[in-house]
Tab-separated table of C-alpha atoms in Angstrom:
chain	number	residue	atom	x	y	z
A	99	MET	CA	113.703	175.430	140.674
A	100	ALA	CA	115.933	173.081	138.670
A	101	ARG	CA	119.694	173.269	138.217
A	102	ILE	CA	120.386	172.962	134.497
A	103	SER	CA	123.497	173.033	132.334
A	104	VAL	CA	123.117	173.816	128.642
A	105	PHE	CA	125.914	172.499	126.411
A	106	GLY	CA	126.263	174.599	123.265
A	107	ILE	CA	125.571	178.339	123.240
A	108	GLY	CA	124.451	178.463	119.639
A	109	TYR	CA	120.992	179.375	118.482
A	110	VAL	CA	119.045	176.716	120.366
A	111	GLY	CA	121.237	176.670	123.457
A	112	ALA	CA	121.297	180.447	123.957
A	113	VAL	CA	117.511	180.733	123.687
A	114	ALA	CA	116.906	177.731	125.947
A	115	ALA	CA	119.362	178.956	128.594
A	116	ALA	CA	117.877	182.467	128.692
A	117	CYS	CA	114.260	181.264	128.819
A	118	LEU	CA	114.963	178.670	131.512
A	119	ALA	CA	116.705	181.315	133.638
A	120	ARG	CA	113.777	183.667	133.123
A	121	ASP	CA	111.438	180.931	134.334
A	122	GLY	CA	113.311	180.730	137.648
A	123	HIS	CA	115.800	177.936	137.044
A	124	LYS	CA	119.516	178.086	137.797
A	125	VAL	CA	121.271	177.742	134.442
A	126	ILE	CA	124.918	177.245	133.481
A	127	ALA	CA	125.635	177.699	129.771
A	128	VAL	CA	128.652	175.709	128.529
A	129	ASP	CA	130.669	176.244	125.365
A	130	VAL	CA	134.266	175.806	124.174
A	131	ASP	CA	134.071	179.205	122.473
A	132	GLU	CA	135.377	181.682	125.054
A	133	ASP	CA	133.948	184.613	123.082
A	134	LYS	CA	130.416	183.249	123.493
A	135	VAL	CA	131.046	182.598	127.172
A	136	ASP	CA	132.265	186.181	127.683
A	137	LEU	CA	129.274	187.638	125.832
A	138	ILE	CA	126.812	185.735	128.003
A	139	ASN	CA	128.571	186.754	131.219
A	140	ARG	CA	128.509	190.393	130.096
A	141	GLY	CA	124.756	190.120	129.647
A	142	GLN	CA	124.893	190.122	125.850
A	143	SER	CA	123.473	187.760	123.261
A	144	PRO	CA	125.883	185.671	121.156
A	145	ILE	CA	123.292	185.570	118.316
A	146	VAL	CA	120.858	187.989	116.700
A	147	GLU	CA	117.389	187.226	118.049
A	148	GLU	CA	114.751	189.732	119.074
A	149	GLY	CA	114.435	190.052	122.858
A	150	LEU	CA	117.200	187.578	123.660
A	151	GLY	CA	119.769	190.131	124.819
A	152	ALA	CA	117.380	191.535	127.399
A	153	LEU	CA	116.563	188.051	128.700
A	154	ILE	CA	120.239	187.149	129.021
A	155	ALA	CA	121.026	190.411	130.806
A	156	LYS	CA	118.176	189.808	133.244
A	157	GLY	CA	119.376	186.266	133.905
A	158	ILE	CA	122.879	187.509	134.685
A	159	ASP	CA	121.557	190.310	136.930
A	160	ASN	CA	119.335	187.859	138.841
A	161	ASP	CA	122.254	185.444	139.277
A	162	ARG	CA	120.260	182.712	137.518
A	163	LEU	CA	122.459	182.497	134.428
A	164	PHE	CA	126.187	181.963	134.144
A	165	ALA	CA	128.411	180.809	131.289
A	166	THR	CA	131.590	178.754	131.421
A	167	SER	CA	133.879	176.561	129.339
A	168	ASP	CA	134.441	174.263	132.338
A	169	ALA	CA	132.306	171.163	131.723
A	170	SER	CA	133.367	169.590	135.021
A	171	PHE	CA	132.074	172.555	136.994
A	172	ALA	CA	128.807	172.572	135.024
A	173	ILE	CA	128.081	168.885	135.634
A	174	ASP	CA	129.008	169.153	139.315
A	175	GLN	CA	126.706	172.132	139.885
A	176	THR	CA	123.630	170.889	137.981
A	177	ASP	CA	121.268	167.933	137.875
A	178	VAL	CA	120.208	168.066	134.215
A	179	SER	CA	122.220	168.754	131.058
A	180	LEU	CA	120.616	169.871	127.802
A	181	VAL	CA	122.812	169.090	124.786
A	182	CYS	CA	122.254	171.723	122.090
A	183	VAL	CA	125.400	171.440	119.963
A	184	GLY	CA	125.351	171.640	116.170
A	185	THR	CA	124.945	168.724	113.768
A	186	PRO	CA	126.084	170.165	110.413
A	187	SER	CA	126.101	168.277	107.116
A	188	ASP	CA	129.272	166.698	105.834
A	189	PRO	CA	130.103	166.849	102.075
A	190	SER	CA	128.069	163.670	101.415
A	191	GLY	CA	124.947	165.115	103.031
A	192	ALA	CA	125.258	162.907	106.111
A	193	LEU	CA	125.275	164.448	109.576
A	194	ASP	CA	128.590	165.372	111.125
A	195	LEU	CA	128.246	164.111	114.696
A	196	THR	CA	131.660	165.291	115.877
A	197	TYR	CA	130.240	167.728	118.439
A	198	ILE	CA	127.585	165.278	119.638
A	199	LYS	CA	130.181	162.573	120.215
A	200	GLU	CA	132.585	164.931	121.982
A	201	VAL	CA	129.958	166.282	124.355
A	202	SER	CA	128.645	162.773	125.081
A	203	ARG	CA	132.163	161.634	125.922
A	204	GLN	CA	132.823	164.730	128.035
A	205	ILE	CA	129.584	164.494	129.999
A	206	GLY	CA	130.171	160.794	130.592
A	207	GLN	CA	133.639	161.437	131.996
A	208	GLU	CA	132.435	164.196	134.286
A	209	MET	CA	129.587	162.027	135.609
A	210	ARG	CA	131.866	159.134	136.542
A	211	GLU	CA	132.517	160.373	140.089
A	212	LYS	CA	129.111	161.973	140.616
A	213	GLU	CA	127.040	160.152	143.211
A	214	THR	CA	123.648	161.723	142.479
A	215	LEU	CA	121.571	160.967	139.390
A	216	HIS	CA	122.285	163.271	136.470
A	217	SER	CA	119.985	163.491	133.437
A	218	VAL	CA	121.262	164.092	129.915
A	219	ILE	CA	118.691	165.439	127.457
A	220	LEU	CA	119.619	165.733	123.805
A	221	ARG	CA	118.019	168.639	121.903
A	222	SER	CA	120.241	168.626	118.817
A	223	THR	CA	118.685	167.503	115.545
A	224	VAL	CA	119.786	163.899	114.967
A	225	LEU	CA	118.558	161.007	112.855
A	226	PRO	CA	116.536	158.152	114.393
A	227	GLY	CA	118.776	155.817	116.396
A	228	THR	CA	121.460	158.394	117.227
A	229	SER	CA	120.560	158.549	120.907
A	230	GLU	CA	120.463	154.787	121.366
A	231	ASP	CA	123.303	153.814	119.038
A	232	ILE	CA	125.816	156.627	119.613
A	233	CYS	CA	125.112	158.997	122.510
A	234	ILE	CA	124.032	156.541	125.182
A	235	PRO	CA	126.851	154.021	124.520
A	236	LEU	CA	129.432	156.829	124.659
A	237	ILE	CA	128.068	158.188	127.934
A	238	GLU	CA	127.878	154.693	129.416
A	239	ARG	CA	131.426	153.867	128.363
A	240	HIS	CA	132.957	157.009	129.826
A	241	SER	CA	130.800	157.227	132.948
A	242	GLY	CA	130.761	153.552	133.872
A	243	LYS	CA	127.022	153.915	134.469
A	244	THR	CA	123.916	152.502	132.798
A	245	ALA	CA	121.344	154.693	131.052
A	246	GLY	CA	117.989	154.784	132.775
A	247	ARG	CA	119.459	153.705	136.129
A	248	GLY	CA	122.898	155.225	136.652
A	249	PHE	CA	121.999	158.351	134.705
A	250	GLY	CA	118.866	159.735	133.109
A	251	PHE	CA	118.466	160.212	129.386
A	252	GLY	CA	115.937	161.854	127.101
A	253	TYR	CA	115.500	163.289	123.638
A	254	TYR	CA	113.608	166.575	123.396
A	255	PRO	CA	113.766	168.249	119.958
A	256	GLU	CA	113.239	171.967	119.525
A	257	PHE	CA	110.944	173.658	116.998
A	258	LEU	CA	112.212	177.234	117.228
A	259	ARG	CA	112.083	179.581	114.252
A	260	GLU	CA	114.749	182.223	113.925
A	261	GLY	CA	113.236	185.653	114.463
A	262	SER	CA	110.431	184.341	116.694
A	263	ALA	CA	112.359	181.888	118.886
A	264	ILE	CA	111.271	183.251	122.272
A	265	ASP	CA	107.607	183.305	121.235
A	266	ASP	CA	107.974	179.752	119.901
A	267	TYR	CA	109.617	178.648	123.144
A	268	ASP	CA	106.741	180.087	125.187
A	269	ASP	CA	103.920	179.003	122.882
A	270	ALA	CA	104.998	175.782	121.225
A	271	GLY	CA	102.710	174.282	118.638
A	272	LEU	CA	104.303	170.891	119.230
A	273	VAL	CA	106.070	169.375	122.227
A	274	VAL	CA	107.454	165.857	121.850
A	275	PHE	CA	110.013	163.981	123.904
A	276	GLY	CA	111.219	160.564	124.933
A	277	ALA	CA	112.717	159.601	128.288
A	278	LEU	CA	114.256	156.432	129.702
A	279	ASP	CA	113.609	157.191	133.369
A	280	GLU	CA	111.158	158.839	135.736
A	281	ALA	CA	113.416	161.723	136.810
A	282	THR	CA	114.040	162.850	133.228
A	283	ARG	CA	110.381	162.375	132.355
A	284	ASN	CA	109.290	164.491	135.338
A	285	PHE	CA	111.730	167.260	134.395
A	286	LEU	CA	110.437	167.421	130.824
A	287	HIS	CA	106.840	167.580	132.017
A	288	MET	CA	107.777	170.290	134.506
A	289	VAL	CA	109.492	172.636	132.025
A	290	ASN	CA	106.549	172.254	129.649
A	291	ALA	CA	103.797	172.570	132.251
A	292	THR	CA	102.602	175.955	130.959
A	293	GLN	CA	102.403	174.939	127.300
A	294	ASP	CA	98.918	175.166	125.810
A	295	CYS	CA	99.286	172.061	123.672
A	296	CYS	CA	99.374	168.310	124.092
A	297	LEU	CA	102.670	166.865	125.343
A	298	HIS	CA	103.569	163.839	123.220
A	299	GLU	CA	105.694	161.333	125.117
A	300	VAL	CA	107.094	158.745	122.703
A	301	GLY	CA	110.156	156.556	122.216
A	302	LEU	CA	113.548	158.158	121.610
A	303	ARG	CA	113.676	157.108	117.958
A	304	THR	CA	110.151	158.356	117.297
A	305	ALA	CA	110.975	161.743	118.830
A	306	GLU	CA	114.089	161.951	116.641
A	307	MET	CA	112.010	161.107	113.557
A	308	VAL	CA	109.320	163.676	114.410
A	309	LYS	CA	111.922	166.448	114.288
A	310	TYR	CA	113.025	165.474	110.777
A	311	THR	CA	109.437	164.963	109.684
A	312	SER	CA	108.511	168.447	110.870
A	313	ASN	CA	111.366	170.125	109.032
A	314	SER	CA	110.822	168.097	105.873
A	315	TRP	CA	107.104	168.921	105.910
A	316	ARG	CA	107.854	172.625	106.264
A	317	ALA	CA	110.284	172.482	103.351
A	318	THR	CA	107.783	170.537	101.232
A	319	LYS	CA	105.067	173.126	101.918
A	320	VAL	CA	107.380	175.947	100.845
A	321	THR	CA	108.258	174.115	97.621
A	322	PHE	CA	104.609	173.268	96.909
A	323	ALA	CA	103.526	176.880	97.454
A	324	ASN	CA	106.312	178.081	95.159
A	325	GLU	CA	105.282	175.699	92.385
A	326	ILE	CA	101.638	176.791	92.668
A	327	GLY	CA	102.809	180.394	92.659
A	328	ASN	CA	104.888	179.844	89.529
A	329	ILE	CA	102.002	178.165	87.680
A	330	SER	CA	99.608	180.886	88.844
A	331	LYS	CA	101.878	183.648	87.579
A	332	ALA	CA	102.224	181.905	84.217
A	333	CYS	CA	98.411	182.054	84.016
A	334	GLY	CA	98.313	185.732	84.990
A	335	LEU	CA	97.162	184.980	88.541
A	336	ASP	CA	98.410	185.958	91.994
A	337	GLY	CA	99.868	182.821	93.596
A	338	GLN	CA	99.740	184.277	97.110
A	339	GLU	CA	96.028	184.975	96.748
A	340	VAL	CA	95.471	181.397	95.575
A	341	MET	CA	97.337	179.980	98.578
A	342	ASP	CA	95.617	182.360	101.031
A	343	VAL	CA	92.244	180.989	99.931
A	344	LEU	CA	93.490	177.383	100.151
A	345	CYS	CA	94.860	177.877	103.667
A	346	ALA	CA	91.482	179.189	104.854
A	347	ASP	CA	90.062	175.673	104.394
A	348	HIS	CA	90.751	173.773	107.612
A	349	LYS	CA	88.197	171.044	106.917
A	350	VAL	CA	89.910	169.436	103.915
A	351	SER	CA	92.961	171.315	102.627
A	352	MET	CA	94.639	171.565	106.038
A	353	SER	CA	93.145	168.323	107.367
A	354	PRO	CA	95.383	165.773	109.141
A	355	LYS	CA	93.408	163.037	107.371
A	356	PHE	CA	95.696	163.491	104.376
A	357	LEU	CA	98.803	163.101	106.527
A	358	ARG	CA	98.141	159.515	107.564
A	359	PRO	CA	100.713	157.033	106.204
A	360	GLY	CA	99.128	154.162	104.338
A	361	PHE	CA	98.299	153.191	100.785
A	362	ALA	CA	98.210	155.236	97.577
A	363	PHE	CA	95.563	157.845	96.760
A	364	GLY	CA	93.055	157.387	93.943
A	365	GLY	CA	89.543	158.343	92.909
A	366	SER	CA	88.082	160.616	90.292
A	367	CYS	CA	89.763	163.838	91.475
A	368	LEU	CA	93.306	163.684	92.795
A	369	PRO	CA	95.122	161.717	90.043
A	370	LYS	CA	93.228	163.461	87.244
A	371	ASP	CA	93.740	166.949	88.637
A	372	ILE	CA	97.446	166.497	89.292
A	373	ARG	CA	97.896	165.326	85.694
A	374	ALA	CA	95.931	168.323	84.414
A	375	LEU	CA	97.883	170.812	86.517
A	376	LYS	CA	101.142	169.211	85.436
A	377	HIS	CA	100.021	169.482	81.798
A	378	LEU	CA	99.225	173.167	82.303
A	379	ALA	CA	102.641	173.720	83.866
A	380	ASP	CA	104.330	171.977	80.912
A	381	ARG	CA	102.318	174.058	78.457
A	382	THR	CA	103.411	177.262	80.170
A	383	GLN	CA	107.001	175.969	80.458
A	384	THR	CA	106.851	176.109	84.249
A	385	PRO	CA	109.077	173.520	85.982
A	386	THR	CA	107.237	171.545	88.689
A	387	PRO	CA	109.617	168.915	90.081
A	388	LEU	CA	107.515	168.360	93.213
A	389	LEU	CA	104.196	167.906	91.435
A	390	SER	CA	105.907	165.726	88.838
A	391	ALA	CA	107.103	163.417	91.592
A	392	VAL	CA	103.694	163.057	93.273
A	393	LEU	CA	102.210	160.551	90.822
A	394	ASP	CA	105.520	158.669	90.622
A	395	ALA	CA	105.607	158.400	94.418
A	396	ASN	CA	101.969	157.265	94.441
A	397	ASP	CA	102.708	154.518	91.942
A	398	ALA	CA	105.730	153.507	93.996
A	399	GLN	CA	103.407	152.895	96.967
A	400	VAL	CA	101.322	150.520	94.829
A	401	ALA	CA	104.524	148.759	93.782
A	402	ARG	CA	105.538	148.504	97.441
A	403	ALA	CA	102.276	146.727	98.280
A	404	GLU	CA	102.721	144.482	95.246
A	405	ARG	CA	106.144	143.376	96.502
A	406	MET	CA	104.719	142.666	99.938
A	407	VAL	CA	102.051	140.393	98.451
A	408	ARG	CA	104.565	138.621	96.222
A	409	ASP	CA	106.909	138.108	99.153
A	410	SER	CA	104.125	136.304	101.021
A	411	GLY	CA	104.241	133.564	98.385
A	412	ALA	CA	100.441	133.414	98.214
A	413	ARG	CA	98.760	132.164	95.038
A	414	HIS	CA	95.221	133.101	96.093
A	415	VAL	CA	94.819	136.526	97.715
A	416	GLY	CA	91.719	137.944	99.370
A	417	PHE	CA	91.142	141.689	99.148
A	418	VAL	CA	89.110	143.432	101.839
A	419	GLY	CA	87.965	146.490	99.934
A	420	ILE	CA	88.498	147.307	96.254
A	421	SER	CA	86.960	150.788	95.872
A	422	PHE	CA	89.280	153.787	96.063
A	423	LYS	CA	88.150	154.584	99.631
A	424	PRO	CA	85.865	152.971	102.239
A	425	GLY	CA	82.171	153.791	102.220
A	426	THR	CA	81.910	154.089	98.426
A	427	ASP	CA	81.517	151.853	95.385
A	428	ASP	CA	83.676	154.149	93.232
A	429	LEU	CA	86.373	152.214	91.387
A	430	ARG	CA	87.714	155.120	89.334
A	431	GLU	CA	91.520	155.071	89.534
A	432	SER	CA	91.335	152.929	92.661
A	433	PRO	CA	94.870	151.925	93.659
A	434	LEU	CA	93.414	148.687	95.003
A	435	VAL	CA	92.061	147.847	91.548
A	436	GLU	CA	95.516	148.611	90.133
A	437	LEU	CA	97.157	146.371	92.730
A	438	ALA	CA	94.723	143.517	92.116
A	439	ALA	CA	95.164	143.816	88.337
A	440	ARG	CA	98.950	143.584	88.669
A	441	LEU	CA	98.617	140.446	90.761
A	442	VAL	CA	96.184	138.855	88.297
A	443	MET	CA	98.638	139.558	85.466
A	444	GLN	CA	101.210	137.521	87.414
A	445	GLY	CA	98.886	134.537	87.645
A	446	ILE	CA	97.745	135.146	91.222
A	447	THR	CA	94.072	134.500	91.916
A	448	VAL	CA	92.242	137.397	93.550
A	449	SER	CA	88.967	137.313	95.478
A	450	VAL	CA	87.307	140.437	96.844
A	451	PHE	CA	85.094	141.290	99.795
A	452	ASP	CA	83.656	144.805	99.464
A	453	PRO	CA	80.103	145.361	100.732
A	454	TYR	CA	79.542	148.571	98.758
A	455	VAL	CA	80.870	147.259	95.467
A	456	ALA	CA	78.895	144.051	95.982
A	457	GLN	CA	75.762	146.141	96.508
A	458	LEU	CA	76.399	147.944	93.218
A	459	ALA	CA	76.849	144.625	91.421
A	460	ALA	CA	73.567	143.311	92.820
A	461	GLN	CA	71.616	146.414	91.849
A	462	GLN	CA	72.650	146.576	88.190
A	463	ASP	CA	72.012	144.163	85.368
A	464	GLY	CA	75.052	142.994	83.484
A	465	ASP	CA	78.539	143.820	84.653
A	466	PRO	CA	78.948	147.426	85.912
A	467	PHE	CA	82.718	146.878	86.130
A	468	ARG	CA	83.381	146.015	82.489
A	469	ASN	CA	85.398	149.185	81.938
A	470	SER	CA	87.651	148.719	84.960
A	471	LYS	CA	91.101	147.156	84.946
A	472	LEU	CA	89.437	144.071	86.425
A	473	PRO	CA	86.872	143.088	83.756
A	474	TYR	CA	85.891	139.979	85.726
A	475	LEU	CA	85.544	141.743	89.078
A	476	LYS	CA	81.925	140.687	89.439
A	477	GLN	CA	83.020	137.049	89.430
A	478	MET	CA	85.747	137.824	92.011
A	479	LEU	CA	83.311	139.135	94.616
A	480	VAL	CA	82.742	137.097	97.768
A	481	GLN	CA	79.649	137.952	99.778
A	482	GLU	CA	80.813	136.913	103.244
A	483	LEU	CA	84.140	137.794	104.883
A	484	PRO	CA	84.622	134.425	106.684
A	485	ALA	CA	84.354	132.681	103.303
A	486	LEU	CA	87.049	134.959	101.884
A	487	VAL	CA	89.346	134.246	104.825
A	488	ALA	CA	88.826	130.506	104.555
A	489	ALA	CA	89.412	130.309	100.783
A	490	THR	CA	92.582	132.399	100.417
A	491	ASP	CA	96.299	132.030	101.168
A	492	ALA	CA	96.811	135.679	102.179
A	493	LEU	CA	94.751	138.779	102.904
A	494	VAL	CA	95.139	142.354	101.706
A	495	ILE	CA	93.286	144.837	103.897
A	496	GLY	CA	92.689	147.745	101.560
A	497	ASN	CA	89.752	149.569	103.148
A	498	PHE	CA	88.811	149.843	106.802
A	499	TYR	CA	85.395	148.522	107.828
A	500	ALA	CA	84.760	148.423	111.581
A	501	GLU	CA	82.717	145.245	111.357
A	502	THR	CA	85.692	143.344	109.902
A	503	VAL	CA	88.238	144.141	112.614
A	504	GLU	CA	87.603	141.176	114.896
A	505	ILE	CA	87.634	138.566	112.118
A	506	LEU	CA	90.670	140.026	110.355
A	507	GLY	CA	92.575	140.525	113.591
A	508	ALA	CA	92.146	136.864	114.449
A	509	ALA	CA	93.041	135.744	110.915
A	510	SER	CA	96.240	137.825	110.868
A	511	VAL	CA	97.720	135.687	113.634
A	512	THR	CA	98.052	132.664	111.341
A	513	LYS	CA	97.442	133.880	107.786
A	514	PRO	CA	99.774	136.243	105.879
A	515	THR	CA	98.062	139.626	106.099
A	516	ILE	CA	99.161	142.780	104.292
A	517	ASP	CA	97.477	145.760	105.926
A	518	LEU	CA	97.319	148.918	103.805
A	519	THR	CA	94.951	150.910	106.024
A	520	ARG	CA	95.711	150.006	109.722
A	521	LEU	CA	93.280	147.543	111.226
A	522	ARG	CA	94.168	148.595	114.788
A	523	ARG	CA	96.704	151.123	116.066
A	524	ASP	CA	98.253	148.523	118.397
A	525	MET	CA	99.130	146.225	115.488
A	526	VAL	CA	102.637	146.492	114.049
A	527	SER	CA	104.506	144.287	111.591
A	528	THR	CA	105.306	140.991	113.241
A	529	GLY	CA	104.882	137.304	112.398
A	530	THR	CA	102.322	136.850	109.616
A	531	TYR	CA	101.014	140.417	109.909
A	532	GLU	CA	102.686	143.218	107.959
A	533	GLY	CA	101.622	146.854	107.772
A	534	ILE	CA	102.690	148.884	104.775
A	535	CYS	CA	104.016	151.813	106.876
A	536	TRP	CA	104.108	150.439	110.431
């Protein structure tokens, strides 16, 4: 059994406090709102959420749950504090961190005289860097202690949906957290021990970013489904039926392979079909701001890679891969062809190593690439990777080929290397190596 204080009896805090008490922990809920405190102590829920009132009442009856406005008492009587206060938007759209700062200051002050280690775990939704740049310094300043040694600290975002919060708490699809110390880490593993999903332990900033990524992805899916629904209706179709069929495909449509940050998409299907669907939407006078932005965002990723190559100062660039994806010789709407063509137009020499495209060139008489944006691609091809590395000022890794990893990894130590696909997961932008999204 753990002794836990929960700061903030709003939506997240009330659910967390009730569920932790149900699971056998001793929980003190803390809030400046005396009405919320009184409701909890009377065994009533301060929010509308199915099943929550019964859980709170049971926690009060079992003497496992108690609410107070006395932060000093809460810190003194517990070993871990979960911070669940609100982070509303200000008029500019930025986060208002007033409550976060006040609770951080308050907890720090109350920990100053405490001799035993106390862990502070932030659950509020905050932007990357908030824990390290704002919360921890405030707690350190007011407690006189150092994070990770004098007090524990972690970030543990919630993914609760209103209306199904208790079910989501018990059966989380995603658990992610970061911790600076062993005690906080052990606590977070303990309270999630019954979850039937992988526990992702990452850095504080990554955990903060995952929360925003999750919410943004949910919002994007809603907007995408609405746009498809609007186009479908304009064509006399049922948009929900269309999306039901799409969501049944877990091999491609719902695949995580399309949620891997890297370079732009291309090929004979995606660009063409988005243009066609956008044309249909325009013809039926159906606004599609999301779909309209997709091709613009894709082109912006090509432009991003172009800037990275230009910033290297190289005058002779070697491309590893030129087809639109590895394992194919298909150059149709390849973003790598587009990138190479832009560089050539700026007077930069481009050489290419691509085993599949080279095989196509060897098998056909004449120039099979005459209709591409690189009419002299056949003359750009280099048959051996070491020769490409030796002859060029910089490398662009466009497609992943397992047999190239060792050579390219070694070359990236001394030669400017722009990686658009991720040569190895342990490689991040540093020195002469630069990843496009890492």
